């Protein structure tokens, strides 16, 4: 497809990605207002968990469906489901309804990011795709900075239901543009859908997500519930591997893991998700409690990180397009991320916003070398017919890594917070402030901080800073493996227009 046509379609793909990234941030900001209206604060975590479950379960399935039925139809279907789920959430009358509709919305959301990246893989050969990396990085920057701003505005000035209805104009514009301008070969292959594999994967992933969500919070890590879920995950995922090895049309073709580059970049994606998403989850709390930022402005304080990501993503993309070489960028990105985690582990109650901004900018520089480059390597490592599966599996690995990271670092943060508060204010006050130190989660927030006596407030600020520092210190242990894996990636010639056309012709003939 000529560059001119790609530029016409690209805004639709970027809008779909923006939908996926913005939704959770906006809804998270509006949750206090939602709970105030619908009640059911004891079910609050399920509003997030239901969406994560729907997204995680459906991600690999959307990728495979795109390979079987054609990416345009499947991608647009996922957008329609997401928008329908948004409407249902906006009209929810109680918390159980909202939880069910969020799960439905998550099913659609699982296809947004995967669909956008897979369609991009169809339109632009890997050899040329690097020059578009900056635009995808810019979408991430807009989502992370704009999400809290939009969510804060809705919370302060409008009905919370607009946190869901705001998806409609953006999604409608994306659908219209893609329907009119996206031209992909219509594909319908003879197939047998792997329903058993899909069911086993869904149950196994659900068990893993529930472990990371409930473990150390709702249930102790050694409880019967968590151990039972772990056993269920092991059994179903083992059965999933057996089924996938025998099925002619597996949801996840295990053969793609025989490709060295794909396996390595999937491992890198898992580690990046674990270290990055797990660690930066606690930055907004640090910014609001320790640095005194508002919930809305804490999004603006992430600008240095997004700026760094944008710069190196554009640089890496242009150099990959120019040279066809990509192996060095994940290695550089890994080392820069290690440096960033070391710097962020130095955060304390006296760290200025300028200094923490510089530290976050370094983290963004490392992320920029890794995020889009890893997707490009994954897509270039497989045949064109497996492009959707490669995209979804790569996204899935990063998502699972992030889920594990949030759970692991959440436990570290809570226990370290409890220990520091115990040292400063005594065990009884520490138990009240930190949720008991058993992973139950801190009860400290910006609203409650001002109500505390000055000595206790100072102790809380120091403890939050120390716990945040500990999270990044532990994140170093995961990050060091990123360049160690990346160094074994090999530079394989990126497919150009001629190779892509030839492979697409062969796929069409086989279909």
Tab-separated table of N, CA and C in Angstrom, residues 273-338:
chain	number	residue	atom	x	y	z
A	273	UNK	N	6.969	-5.749	30.681
A	273	UNK	CA	5.675	-5.553	31.315
A	273	UNK	C	5.768	-5.697	32.824
A	274	UNK	N	6.512	-6.704	33.284
A	274	UNK	CA	6.665	-6.958	34.714
A	274	UNK	C	7.316	-5.768	35.411
A	275	UNK	N	8.465	-5.334	34.884
A	275	UNK	CA	9.228	-4.278	35.543
A	275	UNK	C	8.587	-2.910	35.356
A	276	UNK	N	8.163	-2.616	34.127
A	276	UNK	CA	7.688	-1.266	33.827
A	276	UNK	C	6.301	-1.009	34.395
A	277	UNK	N	5.303	-1.819	33.976
A	277	UNK	CA	3.942	-1.582	34.427
A	277	UNK	C	3.801	-1.836	35.923
A	278	UNK	N	4.533	-2.850	36.415
A	278	UNK	CA	4.469	-3.130	37.847
A	278	UNK	C	5.015	-2.003	38.692
A	279	UNK	N	6.102	-1.376	38.235
A	279	UNK	CA	6.763	-0.347	39.035
A	279	UNK	C	6.095	1.015	38.897
A	280	UNK	N	5.766	1.426	37.659
A	280	UNK	CA	5.248	2.779	37.485
A	280	UNK	C	3.818	2.924	37.990
A	281	UNK	N	3.183	1.796	38.345
A	281	UNK	CA	1.857	1.862	38.957
A	281	UNK	C	1.879	2.720	40.215
A	282	UNK	N	3.019	2.746	40.902
A	282	UNK	CA	3.099	3.427	42.189
A	282	UNK	C	3.604	4.859	42.076
A	283	UNK	N	3.975	5.287	40.865
A	283	UNK	CA	4.431	6.662	40.706
A	283	UNK	C	3.341	7.693	40.998
A	284	UNK	N	2.086	7.504	40.512
A	284	UNK	CA	1.057	8.509	40.836
A	284	UNK	C	0.832	8.682	42.337
A	285	UNK	N	0.888	7.571	43.105
A	285	UNK	CA	0.720	7.678	44.552
A	285	UNK	C	1.863	8.486	45.151
A	286	UNK	N	3.084	8.233	44.684
A	286	UNK	CA	4.248	9.001	45.157
A	286	UNK	C	4.080	10.477	44.815
A	287	UNK	N	3.642	10.751	43.596
A	287	UNK	CA	3.496	12.148	43.173
A	287	UNK	C	2.423	12.866	43.972
A	288	UNK	N	1.318	12.165	44.284
A	288	UNK	CA	0.215	12.815	44.980
A	288	UNK	C	0.469	12.946	46.483
A	289	UNK	N	1.040	11.903	47.106
A	289	UNK	CA	1.248	11.932	48.550
A	289	UNK	C	2.531	12.677	48.914
A	290	UNK	N	3.623	12.325	48.263
A	290	UNK	CA	4.926	12.871	48.646
A	290	UNK	C	5.168	14.238	48.013
A	291	UNK	N	4.830	14.370	46.713
A	291	UNK	CA	5.113	15.619	46.016
A	291	UNK	C	3.924	16.571	45.978
A	292	UNK	N	2.777	16.131	46.499
A	292	UNK	CA	1.636	17.020	46.647
A	292	UNK	C	0.906	17.365	45.363
A	293	UNK	N	1.026	16.536	44.329
A	293	UNK	CA	0.337	16.803	43.064
A	293	UNK	C	-1.122	16.374	43.171
A	294	UNK	N	-1.992	17.030	42.413
A	294	UNK	CA	-3.391	16.611	42.350
A	294	UNK	C	-3.509	15.377	41.470
A	295	UNK	N	-4.658	14.691	41.541
A	295	UNK	CA	-4.855	13.495	40.724
A	295	UNK	C	-4.746	13.824	39.242
A	296	UNK	N	-5.300	14.978	38.864
A	296	UNK	CA	-5.244	15.368	37.453
A	296	UNK	C	-3.835	15.734	37.033
A	297	UNK	N	-3.156	16.526	37.859
A	297	UNK	CA	-1.816	16.992	37.491
A	297	UNK	C	-0.768	15.897	37.540
A	298	UNK	N	-1.054	14.794	38.260
A	298	UNK	CA	-0.076	13.701	38.283
A	298	UNK	C	0.109	13.118	36.893
A	299	UNK	N	-0.930	13.217	36.046
A	299	UNK	CA	-0.774	12.791	34.657
A	299	UNK	C	0.206	13.670	33.913
A	300	UNK	N	0.168	14.967	34.189
A	300	UNK	CA	1.097	15.891	33.534
A	300	UNK	C	2.530	15.637	33.968
A	301	UNK	N	2.713	15.166	35.212
A	301	UNK	CA	4.066	14.898	35.699
A	301	UNK	C	4.698	13.697	34.999
A	302	UNK	N	3.887	12.915	34.258
A	302	UNK	CA	4.430	11.797	33.486
A	302	UNK	C	4.936	12.235	32.109
A	303	UNK	N	4.774	13.526	31.795
A	303	UNK	CA	5.209	14.028	30.490
A	303	UNK	C	6.679	13.744	30.185
A	304	UNK	N	7.612	13.903	31.140
A	304	UNK	CA	9.013	13.591	30.813
A	304	UNK	C	9.202	12.156	30.343
A	305	UNK	N	8.504	11.206	30.982
A	305	UNK	CA	8.621	9.817	30.575
A	305	UNK	C	8.085	9.621	29.162
A	306	UNK	N	6.929	10.243	28.877
A	306	UNK	CA	6.346	10.114	27.549
A	306	UNK	C	7.191	10.819	26.496
A	307	UNK	N	7.801	11.951	26.871
A	307	UNK	CA	8.690	12.640	25.938
A	307	UNK	C	9.905	11.795	25.592
A	308	UNK	N	10.502	11.160	26.604
A	308	UNK	CA	11.640	10.284	26.346
A	308	UNK	C	11.260	9.113	25.466
A	309	UNK	N	10.098	8.523	25.736
A	309	UNK	CA	9.616	7.402	24.925
A	309	UNK	C	9.432	7.822	23.476
A	310	UNK	N	8.858	8.990	23.274
A	310	UNK	CA	8.586	9.473	21.923
A	310	UNK	C	9.877	9.698	21.141
A	311	UNK	N	10.869	10.291	21.788
A	311	UNK	CA	12.136	10.607	21.115
A	311	UNK	C	12.840	9.338	20.648
A	312	UNK	N	13.044	8.374	21.547
A	312	UNK	CA	13.800	7.183	21.157
A	312	UNK	C	12.992	6.259	20.262
A	313	UNK	N	11.663	6.251	20.404
A	313	UNK	CA	10.846	5.437	19.514
A	313	UNK	C	10.961	5.936	18.074
A	314	UNK	N	10.915	7.252	17.902
A	314	UNK	CA	11.064	7.820	16.562
A	314	UNK	C	12.467	7.585	16.018
A	315	UNK	N	13.465	7.754	16.878
A	315	UNK	CA	14.855	7.551	16.459
A	315	UNK	C	15.097	6.111	16.038
A	316	UNK	N	14.663	5.158	16.892
A	316	UNK	CA	14.857	3.746	16.572
A	316	UNK	C	14.105	3.379	15.298
A	317	UNK	N	12.881	3.883	15.156
A	317	UNK	CA	12.084	3.571	13.968
A	317	UNK	C	12.747	4.037	12.689
A	318	UNK	N	13.243	5.259	12.695
A	318	UNK	CA	13.891	5.793	11.495
A	318	UNK	C	15.174	5.035	11.163
A	319	UNK	N	15.933	4.687	12.199
A	319	UNK	CA	17.189	3.968	11.952
A	319	UNK	C	16.925	2.550	11.459
A	320	UNK	N	15.879	1.905	11.979
A	320	UNK	CA	15.542	0.555	11.508
A	320	UNK	C	15.122	0.600	10.046
A	321	UNK	N	14.307	1.597	9.693
A	321	UNK	CA	13.892	1.740	8.297
A	321	UNK	C	15.091	2.004	7.390
A	322	UNK	N	16.025	2.789	7.877
A	322	UNK	CA	17.187	3.164	7.067
A	322	UNK	C	18.173	2.016	6.897
A	323	UNK	N	18.438	1.278	7.980
A	323	UNK	CA	19.499	0.263	7.955
A	323	UNK	C	18.972	-1.166	7.849
A	324	UNK	N	17.713	-1.400	8.259
A	324	UNK	CA	17.195	-2.765	8.295
A	324	UNK	C	17.699	-3.563	9.482
A	325	UNK	N	18.435	-2.942	10.380
A	325	UNK	CA	19.000	-3.616	11.552
A	325	UNK	C	18.218	-3.205	12.792
A	326	UNK	N	17.940	-4.166	13.677
A	326	UNK	CA	17.140	-3.841	14.854
A	326	UNK	C	17.668	-4.458	16.142
A	327	UNK	N	18.592	-5.393	16.069
A	327	UNK	CA	19.027	-6.148	17.249
A	327	UNK	C	19.551	-5.246	18.363
A	328	UNK	N	20.248	-4.178	18.010
A	328	UNK	CA	20.918	-3.356	19.006
A	328	UNK	C	19.946	-2.574	19.876
A	329	UNK	N	18.752	-2.268	19.353
A	329	UNK	CA	17.861	-1.360	20.071
A	329	UNK	C	17.253	-1.979	21.328
A	330	UNK	N	16.788	-3.237	21.315
A	330	UNK	CA	16.332	-3.826	22.576
A	330	UNK	C	17.456	-3.944	23.611
A	331	UNK	N	18.685	-4.163	23.145
A	331	UNK	CA	19.815	-4.248	24.077
A	331	UNK	C	20.049	-2.889	24.739
A	332	UNK	N	20.115	-1.833	23.916
A	332	UNK	CA	20.287	-0.481	24.463
A	332	UNK	C	19.136	-0.141	25.400
A	333	UNK	N	17.900	-0.444	24.950
A	333	UNK	CA	16.735	-0.142	25.771
A	333	UNK	C	16.780	-0.835	27.120
A	334	UNK	N	17.244	-2.080	27.131
A	334	UNK	CA	17.352	-2.809	28.390
A	334	UNK	C	18.320	-2.163	29.357
A	335	UNK	N	19.488	-1.754	28.860
A	335	UNK	CA	20.481	-1.119	29.731
A	335	UNK	C	19.993	0.245	30.226
A	336	UNK	N	19.307	0.994	29.354
A	336	UNK	CA	18.780	2.294	29.784
A	336	UNK	C	17.696	2.105	30.838
A	337	UNK	N	16.874	1.066	30.702
A	337	UNK	CA	15.849	0.796	31.713
A	337	UNK	C	16.477	0.420	33.049
A	338	UNK	N	17.575	-0.339	33.018
A	338	UNK	CA	18.273	-0.660	34.274
A	338	UNK	C	18.731	0.623	34.955
